[in-house]
Short mmCIF file of C-alpha atoms in Angstrom, two decimals:
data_model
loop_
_atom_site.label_atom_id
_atom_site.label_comp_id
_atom_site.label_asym_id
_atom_site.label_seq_id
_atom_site.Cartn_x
_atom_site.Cartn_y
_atom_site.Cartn_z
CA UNK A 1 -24.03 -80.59 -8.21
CA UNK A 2 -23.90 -77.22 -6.97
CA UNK A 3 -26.57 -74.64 -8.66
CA UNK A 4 -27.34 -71.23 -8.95
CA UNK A 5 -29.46 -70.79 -11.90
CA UNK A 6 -30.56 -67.24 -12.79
CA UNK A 7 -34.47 -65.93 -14.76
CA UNK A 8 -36.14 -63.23 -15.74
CA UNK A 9 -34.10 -61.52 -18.30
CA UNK A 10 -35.45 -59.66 -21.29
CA UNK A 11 -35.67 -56.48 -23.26
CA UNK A 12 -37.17 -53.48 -22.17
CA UNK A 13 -37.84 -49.82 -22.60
CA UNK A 14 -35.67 -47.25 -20.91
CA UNK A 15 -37.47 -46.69 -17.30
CA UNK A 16 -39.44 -49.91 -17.45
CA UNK A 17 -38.73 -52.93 -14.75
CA UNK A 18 -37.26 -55.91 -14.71
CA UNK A 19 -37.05 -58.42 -11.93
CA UNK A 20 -34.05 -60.72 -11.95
CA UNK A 21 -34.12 -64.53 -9.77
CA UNK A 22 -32.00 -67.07 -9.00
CA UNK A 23 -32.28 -70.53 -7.46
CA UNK A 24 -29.54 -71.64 -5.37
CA UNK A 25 -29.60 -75.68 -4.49
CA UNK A 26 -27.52 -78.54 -3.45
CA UNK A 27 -26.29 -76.72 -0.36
CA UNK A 28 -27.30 -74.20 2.39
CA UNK A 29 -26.68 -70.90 0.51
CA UNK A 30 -28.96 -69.88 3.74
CA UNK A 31 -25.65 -69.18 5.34
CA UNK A 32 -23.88 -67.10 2.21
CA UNK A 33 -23.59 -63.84 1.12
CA UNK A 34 -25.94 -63.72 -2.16
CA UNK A 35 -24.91 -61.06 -4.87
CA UNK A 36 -25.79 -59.97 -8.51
CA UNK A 37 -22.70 -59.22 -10.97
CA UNK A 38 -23.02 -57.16 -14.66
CA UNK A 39 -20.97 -57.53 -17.31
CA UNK A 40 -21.33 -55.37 -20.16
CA UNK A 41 -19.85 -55.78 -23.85
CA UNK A 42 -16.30 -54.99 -23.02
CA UNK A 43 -16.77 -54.27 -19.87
CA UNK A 44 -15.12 -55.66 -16.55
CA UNK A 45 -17.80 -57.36 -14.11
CA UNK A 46 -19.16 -55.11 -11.47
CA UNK A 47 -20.96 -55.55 -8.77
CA UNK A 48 -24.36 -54.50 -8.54
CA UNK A 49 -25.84 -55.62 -5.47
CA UNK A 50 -24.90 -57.89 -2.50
CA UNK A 51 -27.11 -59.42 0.54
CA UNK A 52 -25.75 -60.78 3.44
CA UNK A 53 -27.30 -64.08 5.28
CA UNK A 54 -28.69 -61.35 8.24
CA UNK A 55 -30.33 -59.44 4.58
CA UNK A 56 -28.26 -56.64 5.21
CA UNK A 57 -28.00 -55.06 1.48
CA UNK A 58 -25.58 -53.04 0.05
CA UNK A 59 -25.63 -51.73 -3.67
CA UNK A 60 -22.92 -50.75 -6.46
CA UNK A 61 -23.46 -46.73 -7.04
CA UNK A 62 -24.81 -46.59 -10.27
CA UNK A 63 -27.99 -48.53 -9.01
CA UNK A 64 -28.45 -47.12 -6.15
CA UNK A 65 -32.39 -46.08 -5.30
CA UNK A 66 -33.53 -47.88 -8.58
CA UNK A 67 -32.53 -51.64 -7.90
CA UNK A 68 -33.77 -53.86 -5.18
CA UNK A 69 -31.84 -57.00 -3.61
CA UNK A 70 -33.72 -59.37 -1.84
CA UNK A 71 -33.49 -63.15 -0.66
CA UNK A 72 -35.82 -65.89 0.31
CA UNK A 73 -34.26 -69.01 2.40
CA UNK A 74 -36.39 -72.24 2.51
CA UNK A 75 -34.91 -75.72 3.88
CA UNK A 76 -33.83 -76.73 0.73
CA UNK A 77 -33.37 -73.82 -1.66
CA UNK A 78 -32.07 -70.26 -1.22
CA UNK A 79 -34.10 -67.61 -3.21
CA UNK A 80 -32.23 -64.27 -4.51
CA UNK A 81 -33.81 -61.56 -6.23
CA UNK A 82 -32.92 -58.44 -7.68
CA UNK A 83 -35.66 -56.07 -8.75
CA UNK A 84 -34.78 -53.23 -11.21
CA UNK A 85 -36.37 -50.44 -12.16
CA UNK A 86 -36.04 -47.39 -14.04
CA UNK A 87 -34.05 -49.09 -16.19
CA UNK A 88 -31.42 -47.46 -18.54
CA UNK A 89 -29.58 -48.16 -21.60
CA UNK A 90 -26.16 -48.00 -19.68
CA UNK A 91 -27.94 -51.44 -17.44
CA UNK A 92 -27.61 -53.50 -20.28
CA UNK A 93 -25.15 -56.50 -19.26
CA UNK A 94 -25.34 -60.27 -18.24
CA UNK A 95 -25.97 -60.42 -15.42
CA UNK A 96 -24.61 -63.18 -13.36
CA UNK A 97 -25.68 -64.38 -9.65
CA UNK A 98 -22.59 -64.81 -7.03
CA UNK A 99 -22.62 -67.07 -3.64
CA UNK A 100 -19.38 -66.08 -1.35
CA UNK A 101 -18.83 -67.79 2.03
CA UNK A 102 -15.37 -67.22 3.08
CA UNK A 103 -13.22 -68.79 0.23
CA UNK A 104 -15.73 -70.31 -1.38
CA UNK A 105 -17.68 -69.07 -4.16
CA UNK A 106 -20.11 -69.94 -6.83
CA UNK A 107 -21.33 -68.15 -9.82
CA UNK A 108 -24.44 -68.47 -12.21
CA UNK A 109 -24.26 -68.95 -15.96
CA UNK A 110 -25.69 -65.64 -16.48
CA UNK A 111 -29.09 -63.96 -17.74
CA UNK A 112 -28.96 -61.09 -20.49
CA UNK A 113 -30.67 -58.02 -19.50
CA UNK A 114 -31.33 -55.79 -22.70
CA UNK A 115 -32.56 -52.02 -21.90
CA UNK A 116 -33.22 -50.02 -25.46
CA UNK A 117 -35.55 -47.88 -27.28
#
């Protein structure tokens, strides 16, 4: 069965860090384009972040210079994390990780990311 199963979640401060992963197995994610989703209370998803398979990043606007995409590919396992810092009340969402290669897509169940004083 096809996985991508996200971590690191939590509560924090405004401005303190969080550092997001997720584990994608069962099949070569190596060759997908890896992304990170928010949803906030009702809220449509948005994207935060994308990486292609060549790690060439882009980033949703309102995290732009505070969050961090990154991936790891192994032989078996596909690595994709999403560091965040500065965080601010307005980040507070699940956040869900998102494999696309062409029509094909997979999604995560989702990690809660809580940012308040």
């Amino acid at each position: 069965q096809v996985q991508l199963v996200e971590s690191g979640g939590g509560s924090v401060q405004p401005g303190g860090s969080l550092r997001l992963s997720c584990a994608g197995s069962k099949i070569k994610f190596s060759i997908y384009m890896m992304g990170w989703y928010r949803q906030a209370p009702g809220k449509q998803r948005e994207l935060v972040a994308t990486i292609s398979s060549e790690e060439y990043a882009q980033y949703g606007d309102s995290v732009k210079g505070r969050f961090t995409i990154s991936r790891d590919n192994t032989q078996n396992m596909t690595m994709v994390y999403l560091q965040m810092n500065s965080l601010q009340v307005e980040d507070t969402a699940v956040y869900f990780c998102h494999a696309r290669y062409w029509s094909l897509e997979y999604w995560g169940q989702g990690t809660q990311v809580t940012v308040s004083s």
